[in-house]
PDB file of C-alpha atoms and ligand atoms in Angstrom:
ATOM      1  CA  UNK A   6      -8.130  -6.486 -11.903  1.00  0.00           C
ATOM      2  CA  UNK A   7      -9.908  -3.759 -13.686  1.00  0.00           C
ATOM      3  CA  UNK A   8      -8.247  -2.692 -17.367  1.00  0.00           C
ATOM      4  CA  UNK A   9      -9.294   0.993 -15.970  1.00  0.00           C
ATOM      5  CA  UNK A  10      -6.369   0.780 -13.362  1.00  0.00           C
ATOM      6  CA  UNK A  11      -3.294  -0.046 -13.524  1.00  0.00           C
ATOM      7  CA  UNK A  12      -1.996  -2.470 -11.428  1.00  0.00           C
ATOM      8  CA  UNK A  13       0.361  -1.175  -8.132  1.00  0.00           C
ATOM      9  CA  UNK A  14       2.985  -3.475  -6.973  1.00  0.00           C
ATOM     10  CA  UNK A  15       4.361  -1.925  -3.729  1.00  0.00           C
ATOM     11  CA  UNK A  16       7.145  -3.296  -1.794  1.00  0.00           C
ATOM     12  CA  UNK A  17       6.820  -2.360   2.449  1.00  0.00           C
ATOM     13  CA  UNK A  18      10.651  -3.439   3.389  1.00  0.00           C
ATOM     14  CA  UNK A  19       9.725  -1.896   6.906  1.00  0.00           C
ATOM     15  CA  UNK A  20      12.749  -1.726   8.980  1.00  0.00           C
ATOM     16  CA  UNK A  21      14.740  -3.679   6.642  1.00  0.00           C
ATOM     17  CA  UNK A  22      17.386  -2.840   3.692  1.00  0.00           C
ATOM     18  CA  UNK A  23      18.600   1.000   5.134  1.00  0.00           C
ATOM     19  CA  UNK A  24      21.777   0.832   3.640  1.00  0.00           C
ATOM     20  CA  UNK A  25      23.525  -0.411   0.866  1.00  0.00           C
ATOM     21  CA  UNK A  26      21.779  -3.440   0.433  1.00  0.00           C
ATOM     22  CA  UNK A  27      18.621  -1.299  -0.245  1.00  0.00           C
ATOM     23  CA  UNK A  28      20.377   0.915  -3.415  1.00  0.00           C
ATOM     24  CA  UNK A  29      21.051  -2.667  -4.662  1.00  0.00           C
ATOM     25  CA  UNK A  30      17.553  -3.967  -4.023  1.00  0.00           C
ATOM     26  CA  UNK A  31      16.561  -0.726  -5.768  1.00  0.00           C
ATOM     27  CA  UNK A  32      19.065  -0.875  -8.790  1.00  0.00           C
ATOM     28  CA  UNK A  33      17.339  -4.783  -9.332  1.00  0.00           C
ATOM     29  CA  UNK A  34      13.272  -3.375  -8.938  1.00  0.00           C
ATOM     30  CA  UNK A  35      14.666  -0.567 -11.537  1.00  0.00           C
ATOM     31  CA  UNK A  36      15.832  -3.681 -13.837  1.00  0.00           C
ATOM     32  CA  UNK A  37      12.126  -5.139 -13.178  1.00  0.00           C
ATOM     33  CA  UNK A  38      10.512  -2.587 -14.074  1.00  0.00           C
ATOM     34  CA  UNK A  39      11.239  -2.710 -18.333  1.00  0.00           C
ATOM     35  CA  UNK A  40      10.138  -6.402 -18.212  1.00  0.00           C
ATOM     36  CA  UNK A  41       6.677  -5.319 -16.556  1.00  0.00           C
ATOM     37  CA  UNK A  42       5.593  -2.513 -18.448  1.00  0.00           C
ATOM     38  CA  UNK A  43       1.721  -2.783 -17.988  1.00  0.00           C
ATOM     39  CA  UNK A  44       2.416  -2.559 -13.633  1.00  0.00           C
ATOM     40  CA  UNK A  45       3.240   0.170 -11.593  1.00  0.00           C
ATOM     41  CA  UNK A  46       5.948  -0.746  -9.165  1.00  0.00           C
ATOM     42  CA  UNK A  47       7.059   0.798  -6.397  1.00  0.00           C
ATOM     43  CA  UNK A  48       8.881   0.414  -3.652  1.00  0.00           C
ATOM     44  CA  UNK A  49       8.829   1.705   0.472  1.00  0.00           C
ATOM     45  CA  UNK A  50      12.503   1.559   2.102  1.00  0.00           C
ATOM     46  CA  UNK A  51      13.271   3.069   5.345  1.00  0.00           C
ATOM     47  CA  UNK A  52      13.491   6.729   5.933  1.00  0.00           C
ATOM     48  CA  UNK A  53      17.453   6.173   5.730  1.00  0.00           C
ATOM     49  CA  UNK A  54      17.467   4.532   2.312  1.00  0.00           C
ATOM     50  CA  UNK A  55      14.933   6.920   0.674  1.00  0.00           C
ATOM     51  CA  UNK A  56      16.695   9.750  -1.243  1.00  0.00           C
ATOM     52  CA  UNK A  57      19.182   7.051  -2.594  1.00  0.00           C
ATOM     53  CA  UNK A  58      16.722   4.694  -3.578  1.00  0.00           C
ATOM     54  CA  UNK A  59      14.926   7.682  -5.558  1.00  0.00           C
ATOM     55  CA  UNK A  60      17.835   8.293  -7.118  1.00  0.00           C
ATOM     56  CA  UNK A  61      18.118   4.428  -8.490  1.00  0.00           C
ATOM     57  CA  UNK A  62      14.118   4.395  -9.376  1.00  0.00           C
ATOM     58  CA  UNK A  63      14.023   8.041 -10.830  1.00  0.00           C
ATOM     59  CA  UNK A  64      15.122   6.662 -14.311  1.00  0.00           C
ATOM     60  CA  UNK A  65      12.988   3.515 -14.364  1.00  0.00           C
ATOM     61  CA  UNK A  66       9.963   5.168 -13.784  1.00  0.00           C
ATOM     62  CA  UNK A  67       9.516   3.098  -9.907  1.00  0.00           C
ATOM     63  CA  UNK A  68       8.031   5.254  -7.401  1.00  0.00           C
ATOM     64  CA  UNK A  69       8.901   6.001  -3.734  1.00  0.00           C
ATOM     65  CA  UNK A  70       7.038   4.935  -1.412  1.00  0.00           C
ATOM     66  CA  UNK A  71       7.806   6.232   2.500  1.00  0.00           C
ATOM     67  CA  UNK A  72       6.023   3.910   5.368  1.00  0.00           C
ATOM     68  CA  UNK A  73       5.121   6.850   7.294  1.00  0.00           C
ATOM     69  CA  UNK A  74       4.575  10.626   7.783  1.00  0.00           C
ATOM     70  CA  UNK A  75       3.856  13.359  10.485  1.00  0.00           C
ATOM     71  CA  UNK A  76       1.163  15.418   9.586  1.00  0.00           C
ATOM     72  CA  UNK A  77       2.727  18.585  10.356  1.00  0.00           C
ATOM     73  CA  UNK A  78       5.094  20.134   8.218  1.00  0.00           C
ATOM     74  CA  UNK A  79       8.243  21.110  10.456  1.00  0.00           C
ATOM     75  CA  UNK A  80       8.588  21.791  14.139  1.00  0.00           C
ATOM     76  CA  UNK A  81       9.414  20.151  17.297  1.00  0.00           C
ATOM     77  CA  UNK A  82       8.386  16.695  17.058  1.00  0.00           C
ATOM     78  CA  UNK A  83      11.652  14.613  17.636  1.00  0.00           C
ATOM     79  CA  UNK A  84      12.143  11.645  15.465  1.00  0.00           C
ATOM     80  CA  UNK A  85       9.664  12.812  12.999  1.00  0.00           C
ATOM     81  CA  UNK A  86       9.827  12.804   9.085  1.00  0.00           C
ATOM     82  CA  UNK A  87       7.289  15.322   7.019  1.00  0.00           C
ATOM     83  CA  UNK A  88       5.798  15.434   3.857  1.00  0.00           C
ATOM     84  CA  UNK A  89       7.577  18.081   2.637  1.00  0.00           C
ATOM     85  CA  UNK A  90      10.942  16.176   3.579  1.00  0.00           C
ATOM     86  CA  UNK A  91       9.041  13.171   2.081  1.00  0.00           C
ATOM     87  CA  UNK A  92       9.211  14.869  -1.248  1.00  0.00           C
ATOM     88  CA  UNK A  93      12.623  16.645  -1.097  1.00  0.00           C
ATOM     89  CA  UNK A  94      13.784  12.778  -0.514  1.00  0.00           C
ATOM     90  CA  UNK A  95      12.213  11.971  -3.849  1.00  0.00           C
ATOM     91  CA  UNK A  96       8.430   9.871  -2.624  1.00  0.00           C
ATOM     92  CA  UNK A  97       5.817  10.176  -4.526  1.00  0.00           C
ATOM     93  CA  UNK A  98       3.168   8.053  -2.176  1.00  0.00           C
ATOM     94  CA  UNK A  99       3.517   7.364   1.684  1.00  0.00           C
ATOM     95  CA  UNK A 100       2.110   4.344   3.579  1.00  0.00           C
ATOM     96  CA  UNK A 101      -0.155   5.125   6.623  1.00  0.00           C
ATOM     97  CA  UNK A 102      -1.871   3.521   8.705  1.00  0.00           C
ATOM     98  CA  UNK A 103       0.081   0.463   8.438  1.00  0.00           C
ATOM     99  CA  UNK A 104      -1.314  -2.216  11.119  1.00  0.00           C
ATOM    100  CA  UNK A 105       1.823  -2.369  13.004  1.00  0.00           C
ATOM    101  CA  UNK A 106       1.398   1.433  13.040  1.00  0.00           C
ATOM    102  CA  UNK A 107      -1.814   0.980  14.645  1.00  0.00           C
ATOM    103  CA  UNK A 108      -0.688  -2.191  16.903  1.00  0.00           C
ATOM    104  CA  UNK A 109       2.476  -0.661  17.989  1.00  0.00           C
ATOM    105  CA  UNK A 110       2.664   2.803  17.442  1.00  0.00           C
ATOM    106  CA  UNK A 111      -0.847   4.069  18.595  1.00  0.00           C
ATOM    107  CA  UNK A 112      -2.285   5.202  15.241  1.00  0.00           C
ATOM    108  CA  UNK A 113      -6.078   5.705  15.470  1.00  0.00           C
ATOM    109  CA  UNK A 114      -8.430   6.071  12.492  1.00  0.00           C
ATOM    110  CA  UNK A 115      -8.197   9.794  13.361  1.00  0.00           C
ATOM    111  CA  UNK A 116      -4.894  10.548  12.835  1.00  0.00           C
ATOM    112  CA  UNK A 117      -4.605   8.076   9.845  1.00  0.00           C
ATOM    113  CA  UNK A 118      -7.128  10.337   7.989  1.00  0.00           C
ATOM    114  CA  UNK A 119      -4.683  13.310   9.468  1.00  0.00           C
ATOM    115  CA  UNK A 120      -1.728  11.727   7.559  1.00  0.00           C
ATOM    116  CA  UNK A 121      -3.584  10.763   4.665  1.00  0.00           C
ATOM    117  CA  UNK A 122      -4.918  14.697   4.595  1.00  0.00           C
ATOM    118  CA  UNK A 123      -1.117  15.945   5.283  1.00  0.00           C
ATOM    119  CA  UNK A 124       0.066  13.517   2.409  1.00  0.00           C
ATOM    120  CA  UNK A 125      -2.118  15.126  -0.212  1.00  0.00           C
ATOM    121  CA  UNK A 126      -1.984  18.648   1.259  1.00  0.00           C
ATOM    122  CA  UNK A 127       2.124  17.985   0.485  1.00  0.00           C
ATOM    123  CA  UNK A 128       1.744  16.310  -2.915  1.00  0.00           C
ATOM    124  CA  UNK A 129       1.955  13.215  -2.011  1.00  0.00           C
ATOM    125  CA  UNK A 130      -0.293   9.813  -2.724  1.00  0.00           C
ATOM    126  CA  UNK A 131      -1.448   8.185   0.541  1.00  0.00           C
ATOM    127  CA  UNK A 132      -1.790   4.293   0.092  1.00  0.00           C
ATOM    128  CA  UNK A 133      -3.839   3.899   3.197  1.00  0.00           C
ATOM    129  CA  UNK A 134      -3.948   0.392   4.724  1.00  0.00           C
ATOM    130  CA  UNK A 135      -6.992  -0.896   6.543  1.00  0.00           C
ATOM    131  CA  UNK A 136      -8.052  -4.967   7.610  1.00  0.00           C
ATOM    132  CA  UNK A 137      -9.218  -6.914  10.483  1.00  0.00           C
ATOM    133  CA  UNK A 138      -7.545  -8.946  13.112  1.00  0.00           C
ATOM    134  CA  UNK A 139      -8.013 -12.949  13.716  1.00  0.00           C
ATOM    135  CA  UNK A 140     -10.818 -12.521  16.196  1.00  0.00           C
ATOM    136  CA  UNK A 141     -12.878  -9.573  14.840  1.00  0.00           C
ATOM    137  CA  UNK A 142     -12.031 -12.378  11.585  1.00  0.00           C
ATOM    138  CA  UNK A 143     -13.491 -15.192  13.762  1.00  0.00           C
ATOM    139  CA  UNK A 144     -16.142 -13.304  15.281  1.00  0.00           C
ATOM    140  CA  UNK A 145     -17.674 -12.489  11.592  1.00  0.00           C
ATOM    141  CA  UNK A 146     -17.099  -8.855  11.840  1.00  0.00           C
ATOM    142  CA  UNK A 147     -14.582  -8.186   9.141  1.00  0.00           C
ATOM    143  CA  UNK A 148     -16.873  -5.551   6.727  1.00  0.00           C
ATOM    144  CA  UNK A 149     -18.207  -3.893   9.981  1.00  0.00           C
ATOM    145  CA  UNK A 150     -14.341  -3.571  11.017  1.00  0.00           C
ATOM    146  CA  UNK A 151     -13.018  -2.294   7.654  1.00  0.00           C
ATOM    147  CA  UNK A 152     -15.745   0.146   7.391  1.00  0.00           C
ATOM    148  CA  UNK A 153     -15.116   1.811  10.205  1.00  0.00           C
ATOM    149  CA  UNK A 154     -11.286   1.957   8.918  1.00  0.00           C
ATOM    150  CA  UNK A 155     -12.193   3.390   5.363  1.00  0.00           C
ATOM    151  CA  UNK A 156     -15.400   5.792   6.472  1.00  0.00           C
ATOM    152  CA  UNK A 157     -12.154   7.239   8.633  1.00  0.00           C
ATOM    153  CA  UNK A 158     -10.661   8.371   5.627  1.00  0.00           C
ATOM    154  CA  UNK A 159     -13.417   8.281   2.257  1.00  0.00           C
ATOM    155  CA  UNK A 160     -13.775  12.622   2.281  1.00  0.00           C
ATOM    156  CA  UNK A 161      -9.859  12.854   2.695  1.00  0.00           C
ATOM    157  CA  UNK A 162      -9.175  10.730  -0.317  1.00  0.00           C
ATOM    158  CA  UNK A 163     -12.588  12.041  -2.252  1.00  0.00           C
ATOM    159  CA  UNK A 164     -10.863  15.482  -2.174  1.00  0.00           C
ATOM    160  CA  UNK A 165      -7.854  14.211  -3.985  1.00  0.00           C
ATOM    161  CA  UNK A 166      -6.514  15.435  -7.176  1.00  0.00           C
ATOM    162  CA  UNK A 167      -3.365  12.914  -7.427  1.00  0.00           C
ATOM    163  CA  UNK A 168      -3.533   9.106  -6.839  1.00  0.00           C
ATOM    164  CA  UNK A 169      -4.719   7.281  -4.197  1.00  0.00           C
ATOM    165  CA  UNK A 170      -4.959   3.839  -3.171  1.00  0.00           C
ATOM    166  CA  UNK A 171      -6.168   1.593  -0.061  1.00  0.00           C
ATOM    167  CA  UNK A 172      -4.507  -1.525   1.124  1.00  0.00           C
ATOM    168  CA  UNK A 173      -6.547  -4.226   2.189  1.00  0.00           C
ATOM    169  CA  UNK A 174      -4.530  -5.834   5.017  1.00  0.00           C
ATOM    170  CA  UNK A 175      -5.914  -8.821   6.937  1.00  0.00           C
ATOM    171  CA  UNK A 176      -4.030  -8.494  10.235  1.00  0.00           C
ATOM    172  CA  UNK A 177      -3.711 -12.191  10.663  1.00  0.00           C
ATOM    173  CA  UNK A 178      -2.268 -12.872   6.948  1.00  0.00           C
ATOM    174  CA  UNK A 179       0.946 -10.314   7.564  1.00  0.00           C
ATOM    175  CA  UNK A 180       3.565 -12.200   7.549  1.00  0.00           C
ATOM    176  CA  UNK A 181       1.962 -14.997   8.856  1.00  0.00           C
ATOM    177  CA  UNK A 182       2.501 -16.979   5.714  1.00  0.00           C
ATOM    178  CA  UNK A 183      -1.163 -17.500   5.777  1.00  0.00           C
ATOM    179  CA  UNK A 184      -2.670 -15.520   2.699  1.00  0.00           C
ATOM    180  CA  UNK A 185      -6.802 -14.587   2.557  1.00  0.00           C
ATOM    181  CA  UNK A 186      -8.304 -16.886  -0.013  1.00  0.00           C
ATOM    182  CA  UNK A 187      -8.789 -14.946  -3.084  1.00  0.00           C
ATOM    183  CA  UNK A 188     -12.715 -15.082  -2.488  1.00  0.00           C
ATOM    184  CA  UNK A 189     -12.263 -13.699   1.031  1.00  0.00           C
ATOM    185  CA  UNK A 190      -9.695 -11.066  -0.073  1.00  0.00           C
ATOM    186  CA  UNK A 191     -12.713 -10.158  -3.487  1.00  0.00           C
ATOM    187  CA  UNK A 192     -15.445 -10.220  -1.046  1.00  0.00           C
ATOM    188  CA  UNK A 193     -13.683  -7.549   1.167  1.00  0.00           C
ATOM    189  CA  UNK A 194     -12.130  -5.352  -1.660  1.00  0.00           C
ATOM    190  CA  UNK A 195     -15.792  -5.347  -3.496  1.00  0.00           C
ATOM    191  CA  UNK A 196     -17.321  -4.104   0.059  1.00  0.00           C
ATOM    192  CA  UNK A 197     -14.552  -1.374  -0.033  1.00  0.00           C
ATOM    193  CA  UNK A 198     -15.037  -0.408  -3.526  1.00  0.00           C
ATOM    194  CA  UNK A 199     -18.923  -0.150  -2.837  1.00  0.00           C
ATOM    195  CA  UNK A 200     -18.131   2.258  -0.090  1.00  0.00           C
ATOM    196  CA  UNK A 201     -15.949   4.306  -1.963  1.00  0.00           C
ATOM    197  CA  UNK A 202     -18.817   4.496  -4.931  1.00  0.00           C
ATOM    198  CA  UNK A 203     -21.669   5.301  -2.411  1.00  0.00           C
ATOM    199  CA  UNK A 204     -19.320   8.056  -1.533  1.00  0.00           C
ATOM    200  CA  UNK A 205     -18.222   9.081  -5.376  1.00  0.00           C
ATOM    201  CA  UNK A 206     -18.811   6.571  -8.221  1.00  0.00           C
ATOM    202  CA  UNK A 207     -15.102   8.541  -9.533  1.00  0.00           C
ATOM    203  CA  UNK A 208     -13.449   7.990  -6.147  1.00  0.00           C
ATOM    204  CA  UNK A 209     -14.268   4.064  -6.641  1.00  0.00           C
ATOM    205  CA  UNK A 210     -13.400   3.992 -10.629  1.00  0.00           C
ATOM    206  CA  UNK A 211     -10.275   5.676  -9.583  1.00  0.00           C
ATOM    207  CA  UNK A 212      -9.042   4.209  -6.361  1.00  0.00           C
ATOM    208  CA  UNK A 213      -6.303   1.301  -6.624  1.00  0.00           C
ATOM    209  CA  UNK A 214      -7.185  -1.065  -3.502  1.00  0.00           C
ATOM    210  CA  UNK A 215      -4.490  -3.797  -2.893  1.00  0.00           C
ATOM    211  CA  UNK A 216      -4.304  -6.554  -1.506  1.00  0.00           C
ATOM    212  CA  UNK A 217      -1.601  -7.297   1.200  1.00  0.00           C
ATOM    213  CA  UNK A 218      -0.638 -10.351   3.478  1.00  0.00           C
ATOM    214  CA  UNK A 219       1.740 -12.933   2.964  1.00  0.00           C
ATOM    215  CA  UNK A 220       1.111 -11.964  -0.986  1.00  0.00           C
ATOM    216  CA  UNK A 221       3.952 -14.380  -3.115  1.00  0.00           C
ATOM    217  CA  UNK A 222       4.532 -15.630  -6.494  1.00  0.00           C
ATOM    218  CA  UNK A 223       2.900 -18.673  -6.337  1.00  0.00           C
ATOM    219  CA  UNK A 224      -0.642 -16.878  -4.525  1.00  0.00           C
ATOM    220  CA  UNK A 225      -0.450 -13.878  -6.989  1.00  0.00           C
ATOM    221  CA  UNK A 226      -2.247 -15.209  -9.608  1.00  0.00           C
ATOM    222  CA  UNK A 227      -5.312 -15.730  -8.211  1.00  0.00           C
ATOM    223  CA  UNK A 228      -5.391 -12.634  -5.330  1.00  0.00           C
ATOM    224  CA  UNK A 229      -4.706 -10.104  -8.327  1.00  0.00           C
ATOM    225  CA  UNK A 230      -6.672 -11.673 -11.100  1.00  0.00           C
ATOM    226  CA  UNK A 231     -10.089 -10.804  -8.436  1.00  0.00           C
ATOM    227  CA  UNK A 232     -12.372  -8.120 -10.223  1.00  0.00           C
ATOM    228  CA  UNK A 233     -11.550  -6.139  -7.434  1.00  0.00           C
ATOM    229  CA  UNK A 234      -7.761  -6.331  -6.430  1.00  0.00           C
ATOM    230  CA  UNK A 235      -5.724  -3.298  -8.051  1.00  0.00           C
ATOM    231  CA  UNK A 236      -2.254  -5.002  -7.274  1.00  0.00           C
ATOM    232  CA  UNK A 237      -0.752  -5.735  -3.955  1.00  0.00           C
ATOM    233  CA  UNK A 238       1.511  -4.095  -0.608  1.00  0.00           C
ATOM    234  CA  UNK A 239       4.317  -6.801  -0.413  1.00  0.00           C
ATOM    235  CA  UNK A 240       6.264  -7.072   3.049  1.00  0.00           C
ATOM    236  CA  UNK A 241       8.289  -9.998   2.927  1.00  0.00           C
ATOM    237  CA  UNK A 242       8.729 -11.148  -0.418  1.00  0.00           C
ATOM    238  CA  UNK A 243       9.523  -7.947  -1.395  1.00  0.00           C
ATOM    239  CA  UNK A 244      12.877  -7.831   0.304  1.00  0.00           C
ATOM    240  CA  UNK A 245      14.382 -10.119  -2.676  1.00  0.00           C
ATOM    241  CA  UNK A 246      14.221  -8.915  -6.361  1.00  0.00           C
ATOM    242  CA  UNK A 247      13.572 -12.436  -7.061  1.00  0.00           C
ATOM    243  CA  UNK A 248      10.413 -12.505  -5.165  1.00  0.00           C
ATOM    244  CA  UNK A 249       9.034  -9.790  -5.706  1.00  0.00           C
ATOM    245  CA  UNK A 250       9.917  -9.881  -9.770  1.00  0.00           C
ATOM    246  CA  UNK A 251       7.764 -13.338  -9.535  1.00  0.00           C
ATOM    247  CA  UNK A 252       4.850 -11.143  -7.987  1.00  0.00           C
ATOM    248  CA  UNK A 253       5.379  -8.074 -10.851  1.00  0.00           C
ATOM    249  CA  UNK A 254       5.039 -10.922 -13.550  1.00  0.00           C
ATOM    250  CA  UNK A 255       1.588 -12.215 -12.412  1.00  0.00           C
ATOM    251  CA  UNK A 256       0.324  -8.931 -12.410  1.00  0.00           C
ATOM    252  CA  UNK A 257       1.734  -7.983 -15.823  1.00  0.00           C
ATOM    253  CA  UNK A 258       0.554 -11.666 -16.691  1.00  0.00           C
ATOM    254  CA  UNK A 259      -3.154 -10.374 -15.979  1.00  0.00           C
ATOM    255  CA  UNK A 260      -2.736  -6.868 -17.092  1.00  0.00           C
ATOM    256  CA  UNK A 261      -2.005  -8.278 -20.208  1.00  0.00           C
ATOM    257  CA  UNK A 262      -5.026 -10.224 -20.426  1.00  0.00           C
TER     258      UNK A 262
HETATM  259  P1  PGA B  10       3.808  -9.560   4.309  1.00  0.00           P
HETATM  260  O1  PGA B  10       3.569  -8.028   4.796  1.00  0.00           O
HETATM  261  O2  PGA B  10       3.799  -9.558   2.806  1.00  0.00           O
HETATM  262  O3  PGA B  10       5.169  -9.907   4.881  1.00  0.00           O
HETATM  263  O4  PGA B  10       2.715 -10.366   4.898  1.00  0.00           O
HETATM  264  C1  PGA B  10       2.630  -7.212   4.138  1.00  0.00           C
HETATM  265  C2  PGA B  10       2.612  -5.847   4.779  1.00  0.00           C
HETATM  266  O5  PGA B  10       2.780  -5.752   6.008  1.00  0.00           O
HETATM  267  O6  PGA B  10       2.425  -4.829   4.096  1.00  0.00           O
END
């Protein structure tokens, strides 16, 4: 980590906690938050669970995170959820391109960089999410993979005025249980933030890049004390306050030098 940023924590409870259970899960992040001053967290429930969730987080200073967004702004697309709602429902950032997005729901690195666009055009903070599957892993093509995924989107996000972030998601570690090493994960994250500066030496001061796969307490420390991992997109462990509290206190741990 970097003293310039602060450190995002970001919970991706993807189609889990829609309900109740996720105003509870919420209510406890909330409670996290005034132990961890020096982190950011946030946290990304289902479209269901968002405006009640905001309304548990407003207080404690935890943003909103939705998983996804169309890029238009209304209209006839069935099953859709916009920026504009996105913000009525109280987000402040929006996950896209999410791998299982790209695996299962068709998203290309063209209409990633159209959400990401959308987000900002609508006020909201895109935490974009690129990485490489096992074989492209095993084939030794993981930079030549990931740059395709962030030259996709590098003038959307250089044109921001709010936030932005990029999650560094090895396809293989999501909820696999099996985490990147933290050399792998810094040797990826310092590619990306070399892109971004060739780009705009700002846009790389300023961008948070996270790391994300099978991220838990006990492999916190050393992913987010890397030079060049910002904080971290938590699936799994970040469906229990518990879990995910462990992960806010190793960042705080570092922040805090
Ligand atoms: P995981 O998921 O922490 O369960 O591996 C991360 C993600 O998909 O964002």
């Amino acid at each position: 980590m970097n003293p310039s940023r602060r450190p995002l924590i970001c919970g991706n409870w993807k189609m889990n906690h829609g309900g109740p259970s996720g105003v509870e899960l919420a209510m406890a992040v909330a409670r996290l938050a005034k132990a961890y001053p020096r982190v950011d967290l946030a946290v990304a429930p289902p479209f269901t669970a968002l405006a009640a969730c905001a309304h548990e987080c407003e207080a404690a200073n935890v943003a909103v995170a939705a998983q996804d967004l169309h890029p238009g702004a209304s209209g006839a697309f069935t099953g859709e959820v916009s920026g504009p709602m996105l913000r009525d429902a109280g987000c402040t950032w929006v996950i896209v391109g999410h791998s299982e997005r790209r695996q299962r729901f068709g998203d290309t690195d063209a209409w990633v960089a159209e959400k990401a666009a959308a987000a900002l055009s609508h006020g909201l903070s895109p935490i974009v999410c690129v990485g490489e599957k096992l074989a492209e892993r095993e084939a030794g093509t993981t930079l030549t993979v990931v740059k395709v995924q962030v030259d996709a989107v590098v003038d959307v996000l250089a044109g921001a005025t709010q936030p932005v972030a990029i999650a560094y998601e090895p396809v293989w570690a999501i909820g696999t249980g099996k985490n990147a090493t933290p050399a792998d994960a810094e040797e990826v994250h310092a590619a990306i933030r070399g892109w971004l500066h060739d780009r705009s030496p700002g846009l790389a001061a300023r961008t948070r890049i996270l790391y994300g796969g099978s991220l838990k307490g006990d492999n916190a420390p050393g992913l987010l004390g890397c030079a060049n991992v910002d904080g971290g997109l938590i699936g799994g462990a970040s469906l229990d306050a518990v879990a995910f509290g462990a992960i806010a206190q190793a960042a705080q741990a570092i922040a805090a030098g």
